[in-house]
XYZ file of C-alpha atoms in Angstrom:
702
model
C 0.000 0.000 0.000
C 2.938 2.314 0.642
C 4.104 1.911 -2.962
C 0.608 2.713 -4.174
C 0.501 5.795 -1.949
C 3.891 6.964 -3.204
C 2.748 6.516 -6.817
C -0.329 8.677 -6.141
C 1.789 11.346 -4.441
C 4.522 11.361 -7.092
C 2.088 11.415 -10.017
C -0.486 13.754 -8.506
C -0.996 15.782 -11.707
C -1.626 12.617 -13.719
C -4.057 11.388 -11.071
C -6.050 14.634 -11.264
C -6.101 14.559 -15.079
C -7.374 10.946 -15.136
C -9.917 11.683 -12.389
C -11.185 14.726 -14.304
C -11.468 12.806 -17.588
C -13.562 10.163 -15.786
C -16.096 12.891 -15.032
C -17.087 12.969 -18.723
C -18.682 9.485 -18.784
C -20.090 10.234 -15.339
C -21.953 13.289 -16.654
C -23.275 11.185 -19.538
C -24.433 8.497 -17.100
C -26.173 11.079 -14.914
C -28.044 12.496 -17.903
C -29.168 9.054 -19.076
C -30.281 7.717 -15.675
C -34.049 7.879 -15.369
C -35.639 9.077 -12.112
C -38.654 7.143 -10.797
C -41.120 9.190 -8.737
C -43.658 6.397 -8.110
C -42.857 4.535 -4.898
C -45.691 2.070 -5.537
C -43.796 0.672 -8.542
C -41.281 -0.789 -6.099
C -43.828 -3.284 -4.769
C -43.016 -6.967 -5.484
C -44.233 -8.328 -8.825
C -45.858 -11.336 -7.136
C -48.651 -9.241 -5.556
C -52.116 -9.414 -7.146
C -52.364 -5.614 -7.001
C -49.184 -5.305 -9.076
C -50.381 -7.984 -11.510
C -53.593 -5.991 -11.882
C -51.653 -2.853 -12.749
C -49.768 -4.796 -15.404
C -53.041 -6.051 -16.946
C -54.447 -2.515 -16.975
C -51.283 -1.256 -18.642
C -50.697 -4.069 -21.162
C -54.250 -5.113 -22.061
C -56.456 -2.115 -21.308
C -53.643 0.324 -22.178
C -54.745 2.117 -19.050
C -52.795 1.940 -15.825
C -53.107 5.624 -14.928
C -56.302 7.465 -14.056
C -56.823 11.151 -13.267
C -59.902 13.251 -12.571
C -60.599 16.675 -14.013
C -63.162 18.966 -12.356
C -64.483 21.726 -14.646
C -66.460 24.521 -13.011
C -69.024 26.904 -14.535
C -68.559 25.818 -18.150
C -71.206 25.149 -20.824
C -71.598 21.530 -21.950
C -70.523 22.350 -25.520
C -67.302 23.946 -24.202
C -66.668 20.987 -21.909
C -67.045 18.698 -24.924
C -64.502 20.794 -26.865
C -62.067 20.658 -23.938
C -62.546 16.898 -23.730
C -61.686 16.579 -27.428
C -58.500 18.617 -26.989
C -57.414 16.516 -23.990
C -58.127 13.307 -25.934
C -55.639 14.451 -28.588
C -52.830 14.934 -26.058
C -50.132 12.295 -26.585
C -50.229 9.754 -23.767
C -53.984 10.093 -23.127
C -55.835 6.869 -23.898
C -59.386 7.994 -23.263
C -61.365 10.783 -21.637
C -64.618 9.557 -20.099
C -67.482 12.016 -19.748
C -71.275 11.940 -19.894
C -71.276 12.345 -23.691
C -69.855 8.826 -23.988
C -73.239 7.523 -22.811
C -75.888 10.082 -23.879
C -76.175 13.099 -26.130
C -75.124 16.312 -24.381
C -78.263 17.935 -25.769
C -80.302 16.020 -23.192
C -80.955 18.329 -20.210
C -78.971 17.453 -17.116
C -82.168 17.269 -15.055
C -83.590 14.266 -16.966
C -80.375 12.238 -17.187
C -80.398 8.780 -15.572
C -79.561 9.179 -11.866
C -76.396 7.053 -12.107
C -75.023 9.220 -14.905
C -75.975 12.462 -13.215
C -74.451 11.440 -9.863
C -71.273 10.250 -11.544
C -70.548 13.308 -13.663
C -72.308 16.360 -12.219
C -72.466 18.562 -9.152
C -74.169 21.905 -8.612
C -71.757 24.054 -10.644
C -69.233 21.571 -11.982
C -68.759 18.428 -14.021
C -66.225 15.615 -13.764
C -64.105 13.919 -16.413
C -62.063 10.752 -15.960
C -58.804 10.761 -17.914
C -57.206 7.415 -18.705
C -53.534 7.419 -19.654
C -51.985 4.921 -22.036
C -49.073 4.125 -19.722
C -48.412 3.881 -16.003
C -48.427 7.097 -13.994
C -44.647 7.084 -13.444
C -43.818 6.815 -17.147
C -42.318 9.733 -19.057
C -45.222 9.541 -21.525
C -47.846 10.026 -18.801
C -45.917 12.788 -17.095
C -45.542 14.665 -20.380
C -49.276 14.131 -20.941
C -50.026 15.831 -17.600
C -47.929 18.809 -18.718
C -49.818 18.881 -22.020
C -53.221 18.706 -20.309
C -52.365 21.503 -17.898
C -51.514 23.774 -20.835
C -55.114 23.372 -22.029
C -56.698 24.243 -18.688
C -57.718 27.549 -17.170
C -58.580 28.642 -13.638
C -61.941 26.860 -13.871
C -60.225 23.463 -14.197
C -58.645 21.282 -11.511
C -56.626 18.158 -12.393
C -56.372 15.595 -9.603
C -54.909 12.116 -9.269
C -51.614 10.330 -8.678
C -50.166 11.373 -12.051
C -50.823 15.043 -11.281
C -49.324 14.755 -7.792
C -46.285 13.020 -9.249
C -45.816 15.815 -11.795
C -45.732 18.349 -8.968
C -43.230 16.172 -7.094
C -40.982 16.053 -10.167
C -41.114 19.819 -10.623
C -40.294 20.522 -6.978
C -37.525 17.900 -6.802
C -35.871 19.097 -10.026
C -35.784 22.666 -8.749
C -34.647 21.868 -5.220
C -32.088 19.051 -5.589
C -29.294 21.407 -6.757
C -30.159 23.677 -3.817
C -29.881 20.679 -1.446
C -26.335 20.040 -2.628
C -25.408 23.728 -2.471
C -26.712 24.003 1.103
C -24.824 20.849 2.103
C -21.601 22.240 0.629
C -21.988 25.658 2.276
C -22.827 24.249 5.703
C -20.044 21.645 5.496
C -17.508 24.327 4.529
C -18.510 26.427 7.536
C -18.149 23.508 9.968
C -14.856 22.329 8.474
C -13.407 25.838 8.352
C -14.167 26.283 12.045
C -12.973 22.847 13.182
C -9.945 22.291 10.925
C -6.700 24.266 11.045
C -6.914 25.677 7.519
C -9.558 27.822 5.840
C -8.598 26.462 2.411
C -8.630 22.713 3.153
C -12.474 22.427 3.297
C -12.628 23.428 -0.378
C -10.061 20.755 -1.274
C -11.923 18.089 0.678
C -15.264 18.997 -0.885
C -13.763 19.115 -4.382
C -12.475 15.574 -3.925
C -15.850 14.470 -2.544
C -17.556 16.082 -5.556
C -15.584 13.791 -7.862
C -16.755 10.742 -5.895
C -20.371 11.947 -5.914
C -20.281 12.487 -9.698
C -18.844 8.993 -10.193
C -21.591 7.554 -8.018
C -24.404 9.278 -9.895
C -22.812 8.483 -13.245
C -22.535 4.763 -12.549
C -26.260 4.661 -11.708
C -26.782 4.324 -15.455
C -26.157 0.590 -15.019
C -29.394 0.387 -12.977
C -31.387 2.226 -15.645
C -33.222 4.331 -13.057
C -33.128 5.411 -9.429
C -35.882 6.728 -7.171
C -36.368 10.431 -6.546
C -35.725 9.778 -2.844
C -32.291 8.389 -3.734
C -31.600 11.263 -6.115
C -32.523 13.863 -3.511
C -30.544 12.375 -0.623
C -27.634 10.434 -2.140
C -25.282 13.385 -2.656
C -25.708 14.902 0.804
C -25.624 11.488 2.483
C -22.466 10.453 0.640
C -20.875 13.744 1.587
C -21.847 13.328 5.230
C -20.855 9.697 5.769
C -17.535 9.784 3.876
C -16.266 13.099 5.219
C -14.657 11.252 8.144
C -12.202 9.518 5.855
C -10.952 12.824 4.449
C -10.461 14.231 7.939
C -8.543 11.095 9.006
C -6.209 11.416 5.988
C -5.640 15.113 6.656
C -4.731 14.539 10.305
C -2.462 11.600 9.444
C -0.687 13.596 6.711
C -0.025 16.482 9.111
C 1.385 13.979 11.607
C 3.629 12.322 9.001
C 4.795 15.699 7.645
C 6.210 16.576 11.069
C 8.380 13.457 10.934
C 9.509 13.595 7.285
C 10.797 16.331 5.004
C 9.770 14.400 1.878
C 6.092 15.323 1.384
C 5.575 12.549 -1.149
C 6.729 9.931 1.334
C 4.736 11.581 4.110
C 1.602 11.332 1.962
C 2.437 7.730 1.022
C 2.662 6.850 4.713
C -0.560 8.747 5.403
C -2.413 6.890 2.624
C -1.141 3.553 3.897
C -2.120 4.190 7.505
C -5.407 5.895 6.675
C -6.487 3.068 4.372
C -5.806 0.540 7.105
C -7.883 2.459 9.647
C -10.839 3.498 7.490
C -11.492 0.194 5.737
C -13.069 -1.208 8.909
C -15.067 1.965 9.431
C -16.297 1.998 5.842
C -17.364 -1.647 6.117
C -19.812 -0.832 8.908
C -21.297 2.015 6.861
C -21.520 -0.143 3.738
C -23.119 -2.923 5.785
C -25.746 -0.510 7.080
C -26.682 0.513 3.554
C -26.558 -2.993 2.095
C -28.935 -4.179 4.822
C -31.562 -1.904 3.267
C -31.266 -3.953 0.053
C -32.995 -6.877 1.754
C -36.286 -4.984 1.862
C -39.070 -6.683 -0.076
C -39.996 -3.184 -1.208
C -37.317 -2.792 -3.866
C -36.749 0.918 -3.271
C -34.499 -0.384 -0.477
C -32.235 -2.009 -3.044
C -32.258 1.254 -4.975
C -31.169 3.367 -1.990
C -28.906 0.723 -0.454
C -26.809 -0.106 -3.515
C -26.416 3.510 -4.599
C -25.286 4.574 -1.123
C -23.020 1.554 -0.546
C -21.428 2.288 -3.912
C -21.109 5.934 -2.894
C -19.224 4.998 0.288
C -16.840 2.774 -1.683
C -16.207 5.476 -4.290
C -15.745 8.005 -1.480
C -13.149 5.732 0.085
C -11.301 5.393 -3.239
C -11.409 9.146 -3.726
C -9.848 9.720 -0.298
C -6.765 7.656 -1.189
C -6.427 8.952 -4.777
C -7.835 12.350 -5.723
C -7.730 13.939 -2.255
C -3.993 13.280 -1.698
C -3.282 14.595 -5.203
C -5.223 17.807 -4.550
C -3.686 18.227 -1.088
C -0.147 18.034 -2.450
C -0.944 20.232 -5.432
C -2.362 22.974 -3.176
C -0.109 22.324 -0.171
C 1.205 25.901 0.013
C -2.271 27.443 -0.104
C -3.507 25.055 2.569
C -0.785 26.095 4.985
C -0.927 29.765 4.036
C -4.477 29.992 5.404
C -3.803 28.157 8.675
C -5.603 29.249 11.849
C -6.660 27.993 15.239
C -9.842 25.956 15.511
C -12.822 26.817 17.695
C -12.833 23.352 19.240
C -11.792 23.161 22.892
C -9.378 20.585 24.264
C -12.217 18.587 25.876
C -10.291 18.085 29.148
C -13.387 19.056 31.142
C -15.605 16.646 29.190
C -13.112 13.814 29.656
C -12.988 14.333 33.410
C -16.788 14.756 33.676
C -17.795 11.541 31.871
C -15.081 9.541 33.635
C -15.745 10.786 37.163
C -19.550 10.591 36.924
C -19.859 7.594 34.606
C -22.417 5.887 36.873
C -24.682 8.918 36.744
C -24.595 8.904 32.939
C -25.508 5.206 32.886
C -28.520 5.975 35.101
C -29.497 8.816 32.747
C -29.274 6.412 29.798
C -31.553 3.913 31.547
C -34.093 6.641 32.384
C -34.091 7.877 28.786
C -34.411 4.395 27.277
C -38.032 3.595 28.205
C -39.708 6.799 26.941
C -37.441 6.772 23.877
C -38.337 3.167 23.055
C -42.047 3.804 23.579
C -42.026 6.952 21.448
C -40.180 5.456 18.487
C -42.455 2.412 18.441
C -45.630 4.537 18.426
C -44.824 6.984 15.647
C -47.642 7.893 13.286
C -46.573 6.854 9.785
C -47.973 8.116 6.482
C -47.867 6.347 3.099
C -49.561 8.762 0.683
C -47.493 10.799 -1.742
C -49.937 13.735 -1.554
C -49.176 14.130 2.156
C -45.580 14.943 1.277
C -46.524 17.870 -0.955
C -47.264 21.513 -0.032
C -50.935 22.473 0.433
C -50.854 25.235 -2.182
C -49.805 23.284 -5.284
C -52.172 22.367 -8.123
C -52.617 18.645 -7.471
C -53.363 19.094 -3.764
C -55.905 21.869 -4.410
C -57.599 19.645 -7.026
C -57.545 16.674 -4.667
C -59.374 18.706 -2.010
C -62.060 19.686 -4.504
C -62.506 16.072 -5.589
C -62.921 15.089 -1.965
C -65.238 17.928 -0.947
C -67.445 18.224 -4.038
C -67.557 14.647 -5.333
C -66.908 12.855 -2.057
C -64.285 10.809 -3.888
C -60.716 10.284 -2.786
C -59.423 7.003 -4.218
C -60.438 4.689 -7.039
C -60.231 0.896 -6.925
C -60.048 -1.109 -10.141
C -61.677 -4.556 -10.163
C -60.822 -7.048 -12.904
C -63.197 -10.014 -13.261
C -63.486 -12.714 -15.878
C -65.509 -11.847 -18.997
C -67.381 -15.116 -18.411
C -69.254 -13.530 -15.505
C -72.701 -12.727 -17.010
C -74.105 -9.189 -17.047
C -76.806 -9.882 -14.450
C -74.187 -11.139 -11.975
C -72.035 -8.106 -12.732
C -74.983 -5.879 -11.806
C -75.558 -7.844 -8.598
C -71.870 -7.525 -7.742
C -71.906 -3.778 -8.351
C -75.064 -3.365 -6.253
C -73.381 -5.146 -3.337
C -70.232 -3.065 -3.702
C -72.176 0.216 -3.765
C -73.893 -0.675 -0.499
C -70.527 -0.813 1.302
C -69.668 1.985 3.695
C -67.544 4.635 1.990
C -68.220 3.560 -1.603
C -69.436 6.573 -3.557
C -70.221 4.662 -6.753
C -69.081 1.836 -9.011
C -68.734 2.414 -12.745
C -68.769 -0.328 -15.385
C -70.142 -1.022 -18.826
C -72.940 -3.161 -17.362
C -73.920 -0.392 -14.940
C -75.218 1.856 -17.703
C -76.845 -0.809 -19.889
C -80.572 -1.059 -19.256
C -83.988 0.351 -20.182
C -82.837 4.005 -20.055
C -79.656 3.353 -22.103
C -80.004 0.342 -24.444
C -76.829 -1.628 -25.167
C -77.066 -0.753 -28.847
C -76.583 2.907 -27.934
C -73.198 2.301 -26.317
C -70.283 2.909 -28.744
C -67.901 -0.014 -29.299
C -64.947 2.060 -28.047
C -66.718 2.493 -24.699
C -67.305 -1.270 -24.490
C -63.627 -1.852 -25.283
C -62.700 0.517 -22.486
C -64.397 -1.768 -19.948
C -63.672 -5.175 -21.495
C -60.344 -6.468 -22.841
C -58.326 -9.707 -23.075
C -60.783 -11.808 -21.088
C -61.352 -9.258 -18.308
C -64.184 -6.913 -17.386
C -63.281 -3.704 -15.572
C -65.149 -2.039 -12.703
C -64.094 1.348 -11.316
C -65.026 1.775 -7.651
C -64.875 5.340 -6.318
C -64.226 5.562 -2.587
C -64.518 8.510 -0.232
C -61.965 6.950 2.110
C -58.322 7.907 1.969
C -55.616 5.394 1.074
C -53.685 3.896 4.015
C -56.529 4.444 6.520
C -58.121 1.632 8.503
C -61.506 2.437 6.892
C -60.065 2.150 3.379
C -58.284 -1.109 4.144
C -61.460 -2.615 5.615
C -63.381 -1.466 2.544
C -60.836 -3.145 0.254
C -61.206 -6.416 2.172
C -65.003 -6.182 1.856
C -64.862 -5.497 -1.901
C -62.472 -8.397 -2.351
C -64.831 -10.733 -0.483
C -67.742 -9.707 -2.717
C -65.982 -10.079 -6.075
C -64.405 -13.386 -5.073
C -67.939 -14.824 -4.656
C -68.556 -14.273 -8.354
C -65.009 -14.915 -9.604
C -62.437 -16.467 -7.287
C -59.632 -15.280 -9.595
C -60.776 -11.661 -9.666
C -58.046 -9.058 -9.126
C -58.380 -5.864 -7.106
C -55.903 -3.045 -7.705
C -55.539 0.744 -7.592
C -53.790 3.263 -5.346
C -55.605 2.193 -2.172
C -54.958 -1.521 -2.750
C -51.314 -0.951 -3.628
C -50.908 1.223 -0.523
C -52.523 -1.477 1.633
C -49.946 -3.953 0.347
C -47.245 -1.362 0.972
C -48.266 -1.101 4.643
C -48.107 -4.858 5.086
C -44.691 -5.144 3.442
C -43.283 -2.153 5.336
C -43.905 -3.782 8.710
C -42.002 -6.906 7.628
C -39.215 -4.896 6.005
C -38.671 -2.798 9.145
C -37.977 -5.890 11.234
C -35.895 -7.558 8.530
C -33.644 -4.554 7.879
C -33.068 -3.932 11.591
C -32.035 -7.541 12.192
C -29.748 -7.761 9.149
C -28.013 -4.421 9.728
C -27.484 -5.193 13.407
C -26.077 -8.662 12.713
C -23.813 -7.443 9.897
C -22.343 -4.635 11.986
C -22.054 -6.970 14.992
C -19.895 -9.355 12.958
C -17.701 -6.572 11.568
C -17.100 -4.992 14.975
C -16.507 -8.429 16.494
C -13.661 -9.071 14.041
C -12.264 -5.539 14.397
C -11.903 -5.980 18.176
C -11.747 -9.814 18.312
C -14.398 -9.512 21.001
C -17.876 -10.866 21.674
C -18.899 -8.186 24.156
C -17.696 -4.970 22.511
C -20.083 -5.160 19.509
C -22.966 -5.757 21.926
C -22.207 -2.630 23.948
C -21.460 -0.433 20.936
C -24.635 -1.467 19.138
C -26.735 -1.013 22.283
C -25.419 2.510 22.728
C -26.100 3.425 19.070
C -29.556 1.828 19.293
C -30.280 4.115 22.248
C -29.263 7.051 20.051
C -31.567 5.761 17.299
C -34.489 5.433 19.745
C -33.914 8.985 20.995
C -33.790 10.271 17.441
C -36.878 8.385 16.278
C -39.010 9.205 19.324
C -38.878 12.961 18.698
C -41.663 12.964 16.032
C -43.985 11.084 18.418
C -43.554 13.515 21.299
C -43.655 16.488 18.896
C -46.949 15.231 17.458
C -45.583 14.812 13.918
C -46.069 11.947 11.476
C -43.166 10.447 9.514
C -42.933 8.904 6.023
C -43.068 5.104 6.024
C -39.667 4.781 4.348
C -38.014 6.691 7.213
C -39.100 4.124 9.784
C -37.274 1.450 7.801
C -34.010 3.024 6.728
C -33.111 5.745 9.255
C -31.992 3.201 11.835
C -29.686 1.429 9.397
C -28.184 4.699 8.175
C -27.635 6.040 11.686
C -26.224 2.746 12.958
C -23.904 2.183 9.998
C -22.701 5.777 9.720
C -22.165 6.677 13.389
C -20.937 3.400 14.868
C -17.590 4.587 13.449
C -17.470 7.210 16.207
C -17.978 4.504 18.820
C -15.266 2.352 17.229
C -12.853 5.302 17.291
C -13.429 5.969 21.009
C -13.272 2.289 21.963
C -10.094 1.728 19.941
C -8.360 4.599 21.725
C -9.596 3.327 25.097
C -8.100 -0.107 24.391
C -4.870 1.484 23.172
C -4.417 3.455 26.390
C -5.144 0.391 28.524
C -2.483 -1.473 26.572
C -0.131 1.434 27.260
C -0.394 0.634 30.969
C -3.010 3.129 32.188
C -5.796 2.050 34.489
C -9.280 2.173 32.968
C -10.136 5.629 34.329
C -6.925 7.231 33.076
C -7.337 5.390 29.784
C -10.865 6.702 29.342
C -9.887 10.283 30.131
C -7.194 10.160 27.472
C -9.491 8.384 24.997
C -12.279 10.951 25.327
C -9.899 13.911 25.258
C -8.073 12.700 22.140
C -11.080 11.297 20.258
C -13.602 14.042 20.962
C -12.253 16.446 18.325
C -12.557 13.904 15.529
C -15.981 12.705 16.725
C -17.378 16.225 17.109
C -15.963 17.332 13.748
C -17.385 14.266 11.986
C -20.750 14.460 13.740
C -21.220 18.162 13.082
C -20.130 17.792 9.455
C -22.637 14.968 8.945
C -25.256 17.188 10.566
C -24.304 20.177 8.411
C -24.420 18.154 5.183
C -28.003 17.015 5.786
C -29.737 19.685 7.881
C -29.921 22.168 5.005
C -32.149 19.791 3.041
C -34.471 19.514 6.026
C -34.681 23.281 6.328
C -35.566 24.122 2.712
C -37.211 21.025 1.203
C -40.865 21.410 0.198
C -41.312 17.649 -0.180
C -42.215 16.332 3.247
C -40.756 12.854 2.731
C -37.341 14.366 1.876
C -37.624 17.007 4.593
C -38.512 14.504 7.326
C -35.777 12.048 6.427
C -33.126 14.768 6.210
C -34.099 16.211 9.580
C -33.989 12.763 11.186
C -30.601 11.926 9.640
C -29.160 15.284 10.724
C -30.612 14.971 14.223
C -29.357 11.384 14.402
C -25.785 12.551 13.755
C -25.930 14.944 16.710
C -27.696 12.473 18.997
C -25.170 9.733 18.211
C -22.301 12.151 18.827
C -23.728 13.106 22.218
C -24.543 9.545 23.278
C -21.082 8.277 22.304
C -19.287 11.047 24.169
C -21.463 10.978 27.306
C -22.929 7.466 27.605
C -20.450 5.114 25.928
C -17.508 5.983 28.258
C -19.594 4.966 31.277
C -20.694 1.698 29.653
C -17.105 0.768 28.768
C -15.875 1.651 32.271
C -18.677 -0.229 34.035
C -18.191 -3.398 31.996
C -14.431 -3.219 31.425
C -13.863 -6.400 33.419
C -16.448 -8.305 31.389
C -14.970 -6.894 28.150
C -11.512 -8.059 29.205
C -12.800 -11.574 29.832
C -14.601 -11.792 26.482
C -12.028 -10.104 24.232
C -8.780 -11.380 22.804
C -5.661 -9.454 23.881
C -7.744 -6.644 25.422
C -5.041 -5.409 27.816
C -1.903 -6.799 26.178
C 0.614 -4.520 24.530
C 2.940 -5.655 21.784
C 6.592 -5.564 22.794
C 8.819 -4.445 19.966
C 10.834 -7.615 19.886
C 10.569 -11.007 18.356
C 11.578 -14.303 19.938
C 11.751 -17.388 17.793
C 9.910 -15.606 14.984
C 6.865 -14.904 17.203
C 5.506 -11.632 18.537
C 5.618 -11.633 22.331
C 2.833 -9.938 24.314
C 3.302 -8.424 27.759
C 0.427 -8.218 30.214
C -0.134 -4.737 31.526
C-alpha cells in the first residue's frame, strides 16, 4: 500500500487529469439515468395488485387514471375541452357523460347514475385514462400537455398530477440541497480544521466521488427520486470522516519527514488501514436496506453503498493529489480551531460515569415507547405543499364529489351481465363507496346496449377481463379504506375467485403490510452485519454488543422525537433511518473504543485510559458528527417535499444524537463493563513488545 501511496503522491498531476477525464462518462451516465417518482412501482411483482396494474397497462392500455373537475362551463365547451385533452399524446381515453348520452339532453332528466357520476351543482367531472403507467415519461408529459389546455376553472387531480408536482419541486430543489450541504459543510470544516482552504479541497475531492456515483447509476437504468434527492448529501456526510482522518495523518507524518511525497504515502497507507473497517460498517448498514421486499431499499442501499466505496477510493487517490498540489495554499491559510481541548468533558464523563448510565436507563423507556408509536404516512400527496395544483384539485374532488381514491376490479368476462350488476349493487352498499362504474352499470332500459359505442365497451372489457371502477370517499392507508378493500375483495371473489383488485388504495394497503415486515428484517440484518464486523475488528464478543446497544439508544432517541412532537413520519423513514444512523455513526464509537483499548495497553488504568481516549477522540468525533449534521440539515430546512424534509431532519438529528450519546454514555458503559470486556475479548489489555523471539511476537500483560 505504501508503494501505491507513493505513486499517487509522485504522479499527482496525472491522477487529477485521469480523475477529471472520468467525469465525462459520469456526466453522460447522470443524464441518461431515469428518475422514478412512483414509490408504488417498487412493490413486489408477485402481488395481485401489481399484476392488476400490469393487466391494466398491457391489455387495457390504461394503468393511470386522473380526474378533471371543470367549473361553470357550458356543456358544448366541456365537450370541446374533452376533445383537446383526448388528442394529447399519452392520453388513452377521456370519459365524460357524452360517452353515454347526447349532451343535448338536459342534465335534469339524465339517468340518476349518470348524473351522480358526472355532475355537481356548478361543476362536471371527467375521468382521464392514460396509455401508460403514472410514473412513465409519456404520462408525465401528458399531464404537462393537459395543464396547458386548462384555465382557472379546471382542476386536475390524481396520482399522475401529484407526481408531476413532485418532479417539478424535486428538479428545482435538488441542486439547492447540494449547495446548502456544501456551504454548511464548509462552515463547519473551516471552524474545526486548522486551515480555511482545506475544506474546499476536501469537498472538491468528494464532488468527484459523488459524480462517479451518480454516473454509474446508469447501469441500474433508473433510481428513485428519494435516492436522487438524498444520495449526494448522504455520501458527503458519511464519507467526510475519511478525508479528515487522511488530513490529520498527513499532518502527523509531515512533522516526521521532510519528503512530502513519502509523508503522503505513509498517510495513505495508515489511513487506508484504519478506514477500511469503518467503511465496512457504513456499507453494511446501507446494504442491509437492500434486503427490503420493497425494492426501493435495493435502490437506496446499492447507490449509497457504492457511494461509500467510491468516497473511500477518492480519499486515497484524488484527495492526496489535490492536497499536495495545493499544499502551500492550505498552509498559508492556517488558523486555530474553535474546538476546545475537551479536558473538562473527559474528566466529567469519567468521574460521573455511573450517573450517565442511570441517565441512559431513564431515557431508554420513553425513547423506546415513542419510536415504536410513531404515526406513519404512506400517501405521496401528504408529502406535498398544500398550495400546489394537485393538492388543491384533490381537495375539490374530496369535498365536491366525495371521492378520494379509485379501486379497479378485474373479473373474468365469463361472468354474465346480471351477476355483474348484482356484484356492483353489493359493492355500492358498502360503507364509503361513492359509486361503481362499469359497462354493465349503464346498460338497461334508459340506455339500451345498442346505444353504447364499441370504443366504450372496449374501455371496460379487454383480453378476457371486465373492468369495474369503484370510487371511494376513504383515503388510502386508513383503517376504513383497508377494511373497505377487504369487503370489496370478499364480494368479487364470490362471483369470480380469480378476480383481481388493484388501484392506489390496494397498492398502498400492500405497501403497509410489506413495510412492517421490512422494518424488522432490515433492523435484524443491519445489526447482525455490523455486529460481525465490529466483532472481528476488536476480536471480542462483548464490545459489539455494547457499541450497538449505545447506538440503538441514540436511534431510539432520534426516532421518538416525532412522536412527542406530534408529527407523522414517512413510512420509508421508519425502515431506513436506523440502518443509516447505525452504519454511519458506529464509526465514532469504534474510534473511542479503539483509543480506550490502546491506552489500557499502554499501561493506564481504565479511568486514566478513558480520560485520554475521550480527550483525544472528541475532536474527531465532534468534527465528523457536526459535518454529517451540516451536510443534511440544510435539506431539512428548505425542502418542500415532506418525505425528503422529514428524512433529512432525522438523519441530521441522528448525527448529533449519536455524537452526544457516544461522548457521554459510551464511556460509562465501557468503564462499568471493562472487566467483562476483558474476559470476552482477545488481547484486550496486552501490549505488543517491539521484539521477536523465535519468529513470534511476544505480548506483555499490563
